[in-house]
PDB file of C-alpha atoms in Angstrom:
ATOM      1  CA  MET A   1       0.000   0.000   0.000  1.00 53.00           C
ATOM      2  CA  LEU A   2       1.040   3.620  -0.625  1.00 56.00           C
ATOM      3  CA  GLY A   3       2.438   4.957   2.639  1.00 54.00           C
ATOM      4  CA  ASP A   4       5.193   6.979   4.275  1.00 56.00           C
ATOM      5  CA  ARG A   5       7.903   6.295   1.743  1.00 70.00           C
ATOM      6  CA  SER A   6      10.079   8.285  -0.644  1.00 80.00           C
ATOM      7  CA  LEU A   7       9.619   8.283  -4.400  1.00 83.00           C
ATOM      8  CA  PHE A   8      12.559   5.913  -4.904  1.00 85.00           C
ATOM      9  CA  SER A   9      11.260   3.561  -2.214  1.00 85.00           C
ATOM     10  CA  PHE A  10       7.979   3.493  -4.101  1.00 83.00           C
ATOM     11  CA  ILE A  11       9.818   2.744  -7.367  1.00 87.00           C
ATOM     12  CA  TRP A  12      11.636  -0.161  -5.737  1.00 86.00           C
ATOM     13  CA  GLN A  13       8.418  -1.424  -4.160  1.00 83.00           C
ATOM     14  CA  VAL A  14       6.524  -1.680  -7.450  1.00 85.00           C
ATOM     15  CA  SER A  15       9.389  -2.659  -9.802  1.00 87.00           C
ATOM     16  CA  GLY A  16      12.477  -3.747  -7.858  1.00 85.00           C
ATOM     17  CA  ALA A  17      13.235  -6.928  -9.816  1.00 87.00           C
ATOM     18  CA  HIS A  18      12.562  -5.215 -13.142  1.00 91.00           C
ATOM     19  CA  GLN A  19      14.899  -2.358 -12.236  1.00 89.00           C
ATOM     20  CA  ILE A  20      17.733  -4.910 -12.050  1.00 90.00           C
ATOM     21  CA  GLY A  21      16.878  -6.193 -15.530  1.00 90.00           C
ATOM     22  CA  ILE A  22      16.685  -2.662 -16.913  1.00 90.00           C
ATOM     23  CA  ALA A  23      20.039  -1.846 -15.307  1.00 89.00           C
ATOM     24  CA  GLY A  24      21.645  -4.831 -17.079  1.00 90.00           C
ATOM     25  CA  LEU A  25      20.504  -3.576 -20.488  1.00 89.00           C
ATOM     26  CA  THR A  26      21.642  -0.085 -19.532  1.00 88.00           C
ATOM     27  CA  VAL A  27      25.180  -1.255 -18.735  1.00 88.00           C
ATOM     28  CA  ILE A  28      25.428  -2.889 -22.182  1.00 87.00           C
ATOM     29  CA  LEU A  29      24.490   0.415 -23.810  1.00 85.00           C
ATOM     30  CA  PHE A  30      27.008   2.673 -22.105  1.00 81.00           C
ATOM     31  CA  ALA A  31      29.771   0.028 -22.205  1.00 82.00           C
ATOM     32  CA  VAL A  32      29.995   0.411 -25.984  1.00 80.00           C
ATOM     33  CA  GLY A  33      29.564   4.210 -25.887  1.00 75.00           C
ATOM     34  CA  ALA A  34      33.102   5.154 -26.931  1.00 78.00           C
ATOM     35  CA  VAL A  35      33.644   2.352 -29.446  1.00 85.00           C
ATOM     36  CA  PRO A  36      32.019   4.181 -32.423  1.00 84.00           C
ATOM     37  CA  LEU A  37      34.200   7.242 -31.730  1.00 84.00           C
ATOM     38  CA  GLU A  38      37.382   5.181 -31.868  1.00 85.00           C
ATOM     39  CA  ILE A  39      36.262   3.470 -35.077  1.00 88.00           C
ATOM     40  CA  GLN A  40      35.513   6.854 -36.687  1.00 84.00           C
ATOM     41  CA  ARG A  41      38.931   8.162 -35.663  1.00 85.00           C
ATOM     42  CA  ARG A  42      40.743   5.168 -37.108  1.00 88.00           C
ATOM     43  CA  ILE A  43      38.820   5.254 -40.399  1.00 88.00           C
ATOM     44  CA  VAL A  44      39.597   8.953 -40.909  1.00 85.00           C
ATOM     45  CA  ASN A  45      43.271   8.539 -40.025  1.00 85.00           C
ATOM     46  CA  ILE A  46      43.695   5.500 -42.290  1.00 87.00           C
ATOM     47  CA  ALA A  47      42.018   7.352 -45.184  1.00 86.00           C
ATOM     48  CA  THR A  48      44.088  10.502 -44.570  1.00 81.00           C
ATOM     49  CA  ASP A  49      47.348   8.509 -44.490  1.00 81.00           C
ATOM     50  CA  GLY A  50      46.410   6.642 -47.677  1.00 78.00           C
ATOM     51  CA  GLY A  51      46.134   3.308 -45.897  1.00 76.00           C
ATOM     52  CA  PRO A  52      44.589   0.121 -47.345  1.00 85.00           C
ATOM     53  CA  TYR A  53      40.880   0.271 -48.140  1.00 84.00           C
ATOM     54  CA  ARG A  54      40.460  -3.260 -46.764  1.00 86.00           C
ATOM     55  CA  SER A  55      41.104  -1.926 -43.264  1.00 87.00           C
ATOM     56  CA  ILE A  56      38.532   0.838 -43.769  1.00 88.00           C
ATOM     57  CA  ALA A  57      35.945  -1.691 -45.002  1.00 89.00           C
ATOM     58  CA  LEU A  58      36.508  -3.971 -42.001  1.00 92.00           C
ATOM     59  CA  LEU A  59      36.173  -1.042 -39.593  1.00 90.00           C
ATOM     60  CA  ALA A  60      32.989   0.067 -41.373  1.00 90.00           C
ATOM     61  CA  LEU A  61      31.512  -3.439 -40.950  1.00 93.00           C
ATOM     62  CA  LEU A  62      32.472  -3.389 -37.265  1.00 93.00           C
ATOM     63  CA  TYR A  63      30.805   0.025 -36.930  1.00 88.00           C
ATOM     64  CA  ALA A  64      27.626  -1.364 -38.515  1.00 90.00           C
ATOM     65  CA  ALA A  65      27.647  -4.344 -36.125  1.00 91.00           C
ATOM     66  CA  ILE A  66      28.056  -2.057 -33.099  1.00 89.00           C
ATOM     67  CA  ALA A  67      25.258   0.198 -34.352  1.00 87.00           C
ATOM     68  CA  LEU A  68      22.968  -2.830 -34.784  1.00 90.00           C
ATOM     69  CA  ILE A  69      23.702  -4.113 -31.277  1.00 89.00           C
ATOM     70  CA  GLU A  70      23.229  -0.651 -29.782  1.00 86.00           C
ATOM     71  CA  GLY A  71      19.969  -0.042 -31.657  1.00 87.00           C
ATOM     72  CA  ALA A  72      18.490  -3.450 -30.770  1.00 89.00           C
ATOM     73  CA  THR A  73      19.416  -2.982 -27.112  1.00 89.00           C
ATOM     74  CA  LYS A  74      17.760   0.456 -27.074  1.00 86.00           C
ATOM     75  CA  LEU A  75      14.626  -1.013 -28.665  1.00 91.00           C
ATOM     76  CA  VAL A  76      14.302  -3.716 -26.010  1.00 92.00           C
ATOM     77  CA  LEU A  77      15.147  -1.264 -23.225  1.00 90.00           C
ATOM     78  CA  ASN A  78      12.572   1.305 -24.333  1.00 88.00           C
ATOM     79  CA  ILE A  79       9.771  -1.270 -24.583  1.00 92.00           C
ATOM     80  CA  TYR A  80      10.733  -2.792 -21.234  1.00 92.00           C
ATOM     81  CA  ARG A  81      10.901   0.584 -19.450  1.00 89.00           C
ATOM     82  CA  ASN A  82       7.532   1.681 -20.789  1.00 89.00           C
ATOM     83  CA  TRP A  83       5.953  -1.622 -19.737  1.00 92.00           C
ATOM     84  CA  VAL A  84       7.285  -1.048 -16.220  1.00 91.00           C
ATOM     85  CA  SER A  85       5.931   2.526 -16.269  1.00 89.00           C
ATOM     86  CA  GLU A  86       2.460   1.464 -17.377  1.00 88.00           C
ATOM     87  CA  SER A  87       2.418  -1.294 -14.765  1.00 89.00           C
ATOM     88  CA  ALA A  88       3.290   1.245 -12.062  1.00 86.00           C
ATOM     89  CA  THR A  89       0.535   3.601 -13.242  1.00 84.00           C
ATOM     90  CA  ARG A  90      -1.968   0.740 -13.061  1.00 86.00           C
ATOM     91  CA  TRP A  91      -0.691  -0.155  -9.575  1.00 84.00           C
ATOM     92  CA  LEU A  92      -1.210   3.407  -8.357  1.00 80.00           C
ATOM     93  CA  ARG A  93      -4.771   3.532  -9.655  1.00 80.00           C
ATOM     94  CA  PHE A  94      -5.647   0.114  -8.262  1.00 81.00           C
ATOM     95  CA  ASN A  95      -4.060   1.063  -4.943  1.00 78.00           C
ATOM     96  CA  LEU A  96      -6.162   4.200  -4.590  1.00 73.00           C
ATOM     97  CA  LEU A  97      -9.310   2.216  -5.402  1.00 74.00           C
ATOM     98  CA  GLU A  98      -8.367  -0.279  -2.683  1.00 76.00           C
ATOM     99  CA  ILE A  99      -7.658   2.476  -0.138  1.00 70.00           C
ATOM    100  CA  VAL A 100     -11.043   4.058  -0.821  1.00 68.00           C
ATOM    101  CA  ALA A 101     -12.794   0.668  -0.589  1.00 69.00           C
ATOM    102  CA  LEU A 102     -11.205  -0.080   2.804  1.00 65.00           C
ATOM    103  CA  SER A 103     -11.929   3.367   4.235  1.00 63.00           C
ATOM    104  CA  SER A 104     -14.931   3.541   6.554  1.00 58.00           C
ATOM    105  CA  ALA A 105     -15.190   7.325   6.445  1.00 55.00           C
ATOM    106  CA  PRO A 106     -17.897   8.952   4.305  1.00 55.00           C
ATOM    107  CA  THR A 107     -16.607  10.431   1.064  1.00 56.00           C
ATOM    108  CA  SER A 108     -17.139  14.164   0.680  1.00 56.00           C
ATOM    109  CA  PRO A 109     -17.542  15.862  -2.715  1.00 53.00           C
ATOM    110  CA  GLN A 110     -14.132  17.485  -2.197  1.00 56.00           C
ATOM    111  CA  SER A 111     -12.502  14.096  -1.643  1.00 60.00           C
ATOM    112  CA  GLU A 112     -14.313  12.686  -4.684  1.00 58.00           C
ATOM    113  CA  GLY A 113     -12.891  15.483  -6.829  1.00 58.00           C
ATOM    114  CA  VAL A 114      -9.345  14.848  -5.669  1.00 59.00           C
ATOM    115  CA  GLN A 115      -9.694  11.085  -6.188  1.00 63.00           C
ATOM    116  CA  LEU A 116     -10.994  11.727  -9.697  1.00 57.00           C
ATOM    117  CA  SER A 117      -8.015  13.968 -10.427  1.00 62.00           C
ATOM    118  CA  ILE A 118      -5.519  11.382  -9.160  1.00 64.00           C
ATOM    119  CA  ILE A 119      -6.986   8.374 -10.998  1.00 63.00           C
ATOM    120  CA  VAL A 120      -7.578  10.191 -14.300  1.00 56.00           C
ATOM    121  CA  ALA A 121      -4.528  12.463 -14.523  1.00 63.00           C
ATOM    122  CA  GLU A 122      -2.031  12.529 -11.650  1.00 68.00           C
ATOM    123  CA  ALA A 123      -1.170   8.807 -11.501  1.00 74.00           C
ATOM    124  CA  GLU A 124       0.144   8.685 -15.063  1.00 78.00           C
ATOM    125  CA  PRO A 125       3.183  11.015 -14.823  1.00 79.00           C
ATOM    126  CA  ILE A 126       4.221   9.346 -11.552  1.00 81.00           C
ATOM    127  CA  GLY A 127       3.954   5.869 -13.065  1.00 82.00           C
ATOM    128  CA  SER A 128       5.734   7.026 -16.228  1.00 82.00           C
ATOM    129  CA  PHE A 129       8.737   8.047 -14.150  1.00 85.00           C
ATOM    130  CA  VAL A 130       9.118   4.581 -12.642  1.00 87.00           C
ATOM    131  CA  GLY A 131      10.515   3.053 -15.847  1.00 85.00           C
ATOM    132  CA  ASP A 132      13.193   5.759 -16.146  1.00 83.00           C
ATOM    133  CA  GLY A 133      13.674   6.629 -12.501  1.00 85.00           C
ATOM    134  CA  MET A 134      16.739   4.478 -11.846  1.00 86.00           C
ATOM    135  CA  SER A 135      17.914   3.371 -15.293  1.00 86.00           C
ATOM    136  CA  GLN A 136      17.992   6.794 -16.937  1.00 86.00           C
ATOM    137  CA  PRO A 137      20.676   8.364 -14.697  1.00 88.00           C
ATOM    138  CA  LEU A 138      22.657   5.113 -14.771  1.00 88.00           C
ATOM    139  CA  LEU A 139      22.646   5.110 -18.574  1.00 87.00           C
ATOM    140  CA  GLN A 140      23.394   8.792 -19.105  1.00 86.00           C
ATOM    141  CA  ILE A 141      26.072   9.046 -16.393  1.00 89.00           C
ATOM    142  CA  GLY A 142      27.635   5.834 -17.727  1.00 88.00           C
ATOM    143  CA  ILE A 143      27.791   7.266 -21.251  1.00 85.00           C
ATOM    144  CA  LEU A 144      29.210  10.558 -19.986  1.00 86.00           C
ATOM    145  CA  ILE A 145      31.955   8.859 -17.959  1.00 87.00           C
ATOM    146  CA  THR A 146      32.857   6.482 -20.794  1.00 86.00           C
ATOM    147  CA  VAL A 147      33.046   9.151 -23.501  1.00 85.00           C
ATOM    148  CA  ILE A 148      34.740  11.806 -21.359  1.00 85.00           C
ATOM    149  CA  ALA A 149      37.385   9.330 -20.185  1.00 87.00           C
ATOM    150  CA  TYR A 150      38.044   8.409 -23.812  1.00 86.00           C
ATOM    151  CA  LEU A 151      38.370  12.081 -24.847  1.00 85.00           C
ATOM    152  CA  ILE A 152      40.745  12.823 -21.957  1.00 87.00           C
ATOM    153  CA  PHE A 153      42.862   9.874 -23.076  1.00 87.00           C
ATOM    154  CA  LEU A 154      42.977  11.243 -26.626  1.00 83.00           C
ATOM    155  CA  GLN A 155      43.736  14.912 -25.901  1.00 84.00           C
ATOM    156  CA  PRO A 156      43.462  16.356 -22.353  1.00 86.00           C
ATOM    157  CA  ALA A 157      43.650  20.006 -23.490  1.00 83.00           C
ATOM    158  CA  MET A 158      40.699  19.644 -25.852  1.00 83.00           C
ATOM    159  CA  ALA A 159      38.799  17.709 -23.181  1.00 84.00           C
ATOM    160  CA  LEU A 160      39.054  20.833 -21.011  1.00 83.00           C
ATOM    161  CA  VAL A 161      36.988  22.707 -23.607  1.00 79.00           C
ATOM    162  CA  VAL A 162      34.251  20.095 -23.204  1.00 78.00           C
ATOM    163  CA  ALA A 163      34.333  20.527 -19.411  1.00 80.00           C
ATOM    164  CA  ILE A 164      33.977  24.315 -19.717  1.00 80.00           C
ATOM    165  CA  VAL A 165      30.788  23.792 -21.725  1.00 78.00           C
ATOM    166  CA  PHE A 166      29.008  21.706 -19.099  1.00 78.00           C
ATOM    167  CA  LEU A 167      30.260  22.876 -15.685  1.00 82.00           C
ATOM    168  CA  PRO A 168      28.246  26.158 -15.536  1.00 84.00           C
ATOM    169  CA  GLN A 169      25.061  24.180 -16.144  1.00 81.00           C
ATOM    170  CA  LEU A 170      25.517  22.469 -12.778  1.00 80.00           C
ATOM    171  CA  PHE A 171      24.689  25.821 -11.172  1.00 83.00           C
ATOM    172  CA  PHE A 172      21.902  27.419 -13.205  1.00 84.00           C
ATOM    173  CA  VAL A 173      19.871  24.281 -14.018  1.00 82.00           C
ATOM    174  CA  PRO A 174      18.855  23.510 -10.364  1.00 82.00           C
ATOM    175  CA  VAL A 175      17.898  27.158  -9.757  1.00 87.00           C
ATOM    176  CA  MET A 176      15.635  27.282 -12.805  1.00 87.00           C
ATOM    177  CA  GLN A 177      14.161  23.859 -12.008  1.00 80.00           C
ATOM    178  CA  ASN A 178      13.154  24.988  -8.520  1.00 84.00           C
ATOM    179  CA  ALA A 179      11.226  27.832 -10.118  1.00 88.00           C
ATOM    180  CA  ILE A 180       9.438  25.317 -12.365  1.00 85.00           C
ATOM    181  CA  ASN A 181       8.598  23.099  -9.378  1.00 80.00           C
ATOM    182  CA  ARG A 182       6.830  25.917  -7.551  1.00 85.00           C
ATOM    183  CA  ARG A 183       4.546  26.432 -10.533  1.00 88.00           C
ATOM    184  CA  VAL A 184       3.873  22.691 -10.819  1.00 82.00           C
ATOM    185  CA  VAL A 185       2.613  22.603  -7.218  1.00 81.00           C
ATOM    186  CA  GLN A 186       0.352  25.588  -7.855  1.00 87.00           C
ATOM    187  CA  LYS A 187      -0.960  24.085 -11.092  1.00 87.00           C
ATOM    188  CA  THR A 188      -1.697  20.670  -9.522  1.00 81.00           C
ATOM    189  CA  SER A 189      -3.517  22.225  -6.556  1.00 83.00           C
ATOM    190  CA  THR A 190      -5.580  24.425  -8.879  1.00 87.00           C
ATOM    191  CA  MET A 191      -6.569  21.502 -11.109  1.00 83.00           C
ATOM    192  CA  ARG A 192      -7.739  19.624  -8.022  1.00 77.00           C
ATOM    193  CA  GLU A 193      -9.925  22.589  -7.160  1.00 83.00           C
ATOM    194  CA  VAL A 194     -11.379  22.400 -10.677  1.00 83.00           C
ATOM    195  CA  SER A 195     -12.199  18.704 -10.181  1.00 77.00           C
ATOM    196  CA  ILE A 196     -13.768  19.379  -6.775  1.00 79.00           C
ATOM    197  CA  ALA A 197     -15.945  22.138  -8.207  1.00 81.00           C
ATOM    198  CA  ILE A 198     -17.146  19.870 -11.028  1.00 78.00           C
ATOM    199  CA  VAL A 199     -18.160  17.184  -8.521  1.00 74.00           C
ATOM    200  CA  ASP A 200     -19.851  19.758  -6.253  1.00 76.00           C
ATOM    201  CA  ALA A 201     -21.868  21.247  -9.124  1.00 71.00           C
ATOM    202  CA  GLY A 202     -22.731  17.881 -10.658  1.00 70.00           C
ATOM    203  CA  GLY A 203     -21.090  18.883 -13.941  1.00 69.00           C
ATOM    204  CA  ALA A 204     -18.714  21.335 -15.620  1.00 68.00           C
ATOM    205  CA  PHE A 205     -20.788  24.392 -14.713  1.00 70.00           C
ATOM    206  CA  ASP A 206     -19.344  27.841 -14.078  1.00 70.00           C
ATOM    207  CA  ARG A 207     -22.164  29.909 -12.683  1.00 71.00           C
ATOM    208  CA  ASN A 208     -20.030  32.413 -10.745  1.00 80.00           C
ATOM    209  CA  GLY A 209     -16.936  32.518 -12.972  1.00 80.00           C
ATOM    210  CA  GLU A 210     -14.630  30.807 -10.450  1.00 80.00           C
ATOM    211  CA  GLN A 211     -13.835  27.924 -12.813  1.00 82.00           C
ATOM    212  CA  ARG A 212     -12.738  30.350 -15.511  1.00 85.00           C
ATOM    213  CA  GLU A 213     -10.469  32.061 -13.007  1.00 87.00           C
ATOM    214  CA  ARG A 214      -8.935  28.745 -11.994  1.00 85.00           C
ATOM    215  CA  LEU A 215      -8.370  27.724 -15.619  1.00 87.00           C
ATOM    216  CA  GLN A 216      -6.830  31.129 -16.310  1.00 89.00           C
ATOM    217  CA  ASP A 217      -4.460  30.549 -13.374  1.00 90.00           C
ATOM    218  CA  VAL A 218      -3.505  27.174 -14.857  1.00 88.00           C
ATOM    219  CA  PHE A 219      -2.743  28.919 -18.152  1.00 91.00           C
ATOM    220  CA  VAL A 220      -0.479  31.405 -16.355  1.00 91.00           C
ATOM    221  CA  PHE A 221       1.321  28.636 -14.445  1.00 90.00           C
ATOM    222  CA  ASN A 222       1.862  26.619 -17.650  1.00 90.00           C
ATOM    223  CA  MET A 223       3.210  29.638 -19.537  1.00 92.00           C
ATOM    224  CA  GLY A 224       5.585  30.354 -16.663  1.00 90.00           C
ATOM    225  CA  ILE A 225       6.832  26.752 -16.844  1.00 89.00           C
ATOM    226  CA  TYR A 226       7.317  26.978 -20.617  1.00 89.00           C
ATOM    227  CA  LYS A 227       9.230  30.273 -20.415  1.00 92.00           C
ATOM    228  CA  ILE A 228      11.668  28.951 -17.817  1.00 90.00           C
ATOM    229  CA  LYS A 229      12.023  25.553 -19.523  1.00 85.00           C
ATOM    230  CA  PHE A 230      12.788  26.951 -22.974  1.00 89.00           C
ATOM    231  CA  THR A 231      15.089  29.639 -21.599  1.00 90.00           C
ATOM    232  CA  MET A 232      17.025  26.842 -19.919  1.00 85.00           C
ATOM    233  CA  ASN A 233      17.138  24.909 -23.211  1.00 83.00           C
ATOM    234  CA  PHE A 234      18.358  28.033 -25.024  1.00 88.00           C
ATOM    235  CA  ALA A 235      21.235  28.496 -22.573  1.00 86.00           C
ATOM    236  CA  ILE A 236      22.213  24.830 -22.785  1.00 83.00           C
ATOM    237  CA  ASN A 237      22.163  24.788 -26.606  1.00 82.00           C
ATOM    238  CA  LEU A 238      24.178  28.016 -26.778  1.00 86.00           C
ATOM    239  CA  MET A 239      26.897  26.579 -24.561  1.00 84.00           C
ATOM    240  CA  THR A 240      27.016  23.424 -26.698  1.00 82.00           C
ATOM    241  CA  GLN A 241      27.603  25.502 -29.835  1.00 84.00           C
ATOM    242  CA  ILE A 242      30.374  27.368 -28.019  1.00 84.00           C
ATOM    243  CA  GLY A 243      31.908  23.959 -27.331  1.00 83.00           C
ATOM    244  CA  TYR A 244      31.921  23.094 -31.041  1.00 83.00           C
ATOM    245  CA  ILE A 245      33.604  26.417 -31.812  1.00 85.00           C
ATOM    246  CA  GLY A 246      36.242  25.773 -29.146  1.00 84.00           C
ATOM    247  CA  ILE A 247      36.990  22.262 -30.440  1.00 85.00           C
ATOM    248  CA  LEU A 248      37.270  23.458 -34.047  1.00 84.00           C
ATOM    249  CA  SER A 249      39.520  26.372 -33.073  1.00 85.00           C
ATOM    250  CA  LEU A 250      41.833  24.507 -30.698  1.00 86.00           C
ATOM    251  CA  GLY A 251      41.732  21.281 -32.724  1.00 84.00           C
ATOM    252  CA  GLY A 252      42.543  23.179 -35.925  1.00 85.00           C
ATOM    253  CA  TYR A 253      45.544  24.730 -34.198  1.00 86.00           C
ATOM    254  CA  PHE A 254      46.762  21.332 -32.978  1.00 85.00           C
ATOM    255  CA  VAL A 255      46.415  19.822 -36.476  1.00 84.00           C
ATOM    256  CA  VAL A 256      48.326  22.704 -38.088  1.00 85.00           C
ATOM    257  CA  THR A 257      51.116  22.425 -35.510  1.00 85.00           C
ATOM    258  CA  LYS A 258      51.181  18.595 -35.896  1.00 82.00           C
ATOM    259  CA  ALA A 259      50.215  18.179 -32.227  1.00 81.00           C
ATOM    260  CA  THR A 260      47.306  15.875 -33.104  1.00 81.00           C
ATOM    261  CA  GLU A 261      45.629  14.088 -36.002  1.00 82.00           C
ATOM    262  CA  ILE A 262      42.568  15.183 -37.951  1.00 83.00           C
ATOM    263  CA  GLY A 263      40.846  11.996 -36.794  1.00 84.00           C
ATOM    264  CA  THR A 264      41.152  13.161 -33.187  1.00 84.00           C
ATOM    265  CA  VAL A 265      39.384  16.441 -33.969  1.00 86.00           C
ATOM    266  CA  ILE A 266      36.559  14.558 -35.688  1.00 85.00           C
ATOM    267  CA  ALA A 267      36.344  12.190 -32.707  1.00 84.00           C
ATOM    268  CA  PHE A 268      35.996  15.213 -30.403  1.00 86.00           C
ATOM    269  CA  LEU A 269      33.237  16.732 -32.551  1.00 84.00           C
ATOM    270  CA  SER A 270      31.373  13.419 -32.497  1.00 83.00           C
ATOM    271  CA  GLY A 271      32.191  13.025 -28.812  1.00 82.00           C
ATOM    272  CA  LEU A 272      30.699  16.405 -27.923  1.00 83.00           C
ATOM    273  CA  SER A 273      27.535  15.429 -29.776  1.00 80.00           C
ATOM    274  CA  LYS A 274      27.533  12.085 -27.973  1.00 80.00           C
ATOM    275  CA  ILE A 275      27.938  13.891 -24.642  1.00 82.00           C
ATOM    276  CA  ALA A 276      25.362  16.606 -25.361  1.00 80.00           C
ATOM    277  CA  ALA A 277      22.538  14.107 -25.942  1.00 80.00           C
ATOM    278  CA  PRO A 278      22.909  12.190 -22.634  1.00 83.00           C
ATOM    279  CA  TRP A 279      23.562  15.458 -20.800  1.00 83.00           C
ATOM    280  CA  ASP A 280      20.248  16.827 -22.108  1.00 82.00           C
ATOM    281  CA  ASP A 281      18.563  13.552 -21.156  1.00 84.00           C
ATOM    282  CA  LEU A 282      20.093  13.758 -17.675  1.00 86.00           C
ATOM    283  CA  ILE A 283      18.761  17.297 -17.242  1.00 82.00           C
ATOM    284  CA  ASP A 284      15.335  16.140 -18.437  1.00 82.00           C
ATOM    285  CA  TRP A 285      15.516  13.282 -15.934  1.00 87.00           C
ATOM    286  CA  TYR A 286      16.414  15.694 -13.129  1.00 83.00           C
ATOM    287  CA  ARG A 287      13.549  17.961 -14.178  1.00 78.00           C
ATOM    288  CA  ASN A 288      11.123  15.022 -14.190  1.00 83.00           C
ATOM    289  CA  LEU A 289      12.501  13.770 -10.869  1.00 87.00           C
ATOM    290  CA  ARG A 290      11.846  17.048  -9.076  1.00 80.00           C
ATOM    291  CA  ILE A 291       8.380  17.444 -10.591  1.00 79.00           C
ATOM    292  CA  THR A 292       7.462  13.808  -9.919  1.00 84.00           C
ATOM    293  CA  GLN A 293       8.627  14.073  -6.308  1.00 83.00           C
ATOM    294  CA  VAL A 294       6.238  16.987  -5.842  1.00 78.00           C
ATOM    295  CA  LYS A 295       3.332  15.146  -7.484  1.00 78.00           C
ATOM    296  CA  TYR A 296       4.044  11.890  -5.642  1.00 82.00           C
ATOM    297  CA  ASP A 297       4.087  13.683  -2.301  1.00 81.00           C
ATOM    298  CA  LEU A 298       0.719  15.284  -3.079  1.00 74.00           C
ATOM    299  CA  VAL A 299      -0.804  11.903  -4.006  1.00 76.00           C
ATOM    300  CA  ARG A 300       0.761  10.163  -1.004  1.00 76.00           C
ATOM    301  CA  ARG A 301      -0.674  12.701   1.422  1.00 74.00           C
ATOM    302  CA  VAL A 302      -4.134  12.333  -0.087  1.00 70.00           C
ATOM    303  CA  ALA A 303      -3.915   8.530   0.290  1.00 70.00           C
ATOM    304  CA  GLN A 304      -2.892   8.956   3.926  1.00 71.00           C
ATOM    305  CA  GLY A 305      -5.784  11.334   4.462  1.00 69.00           C
ATOM    306  CA  ILE A 306      -8.260   8.752   3.138  1.00 66.00           C
ATOM    307  CA  ARG A 307      -6.831   5.990   5.338  1.00 61.00           C
ATOM    308  CA  GLU A 308      -6.641   8.201   8.446  1.00 62.00           C
ATOM    309  CA  PRO A 309      -9.647  10.541   8.262  1.00 52.00           C
ATOM    310  CA  LYS A 310      -9.630  11.293  11.975  1.00 46.00           C
ATOM    311  CA  SER A 311      -6.027  12.382  12.185  1.00 43.00           C
ATOM    312  CA  ARG A 312      -5.632  13.894   8.723  1.00 42.00           C
ATOM    313  CA  PRO A 313      -7.928  15.883   6.463  1.00 42.00           C
ATOM    314  CA  ALA A 314      -8.961  13.997   3.331  1.00 40.00           C
ATOM    315  CA  VAL A 315      -7.677  16.743   1.054  1.00 37.00           C
ATOM    316  CA  GLN A 316      -4.338  18.441   1.436  1.00 36.00           C
ATOM    317  CA  PRO A 317      -2.719  20.883  -0.965  1.00 32.00           C
TER     318      PRO A 317
END
């Protein structure tokens, strides 16, 4: 039953064994993360040096095999994670139905509205997070460590450019996400009030204009979320482009001065792209984590209120 537990305890409760299976597939994915970069580097260097085409063809076949393995693993992982997410959503809905059935307290219209909101809308984003909750950071951090270690091995000075791109984001992303979270709480509470009012009125009536005001507030909260979210994306994308410029400038200098090979510069360009994608996914995961923690806490407190009507109100913001 849903009780006094953290979001990650809940994830382990409803999908512990499956999280281990997902983690196994995840390790396979990030273990081969740097292999395509090394193959690209070798192909370019062999072609530049006028090496035998047979070696290039063999490396190209190896690249195709790695791409096939990586793609098939991602396919299985994505289907598996979404199955776990849907199962968790179903568990949440069934659990709330069971809590209501076991409760001896009379159900007020306000409580009915909140229960409607949870079963119809609020359970789904929480359940959706379960499939990614543990595997997503494992995968993205694994890819980042693998690729960054490979780039440092190739050329430490150019790897410093990559670090400069991502370090500032560790500071401004949490600040902006906290601002988003505050609006998510306000939006969720307002939508519950909309559901309560519909139940009270016996339909989607708006005789005194309060529903329109609530829906207008939801619009304002959503627009605030979008503005912060896309401003964050703009800053992240801008820093990534600065990284490409730095690699091309410094890498071009190293090639001209014979300090490195052209294949290394190409590997760094591909490496930055390979880092940017999991970094964006990791930020999205962090964003979803913070929002889901807020939503899960709201749902958990409602469930406690239904089970313990004498000690807790049935509806809490």
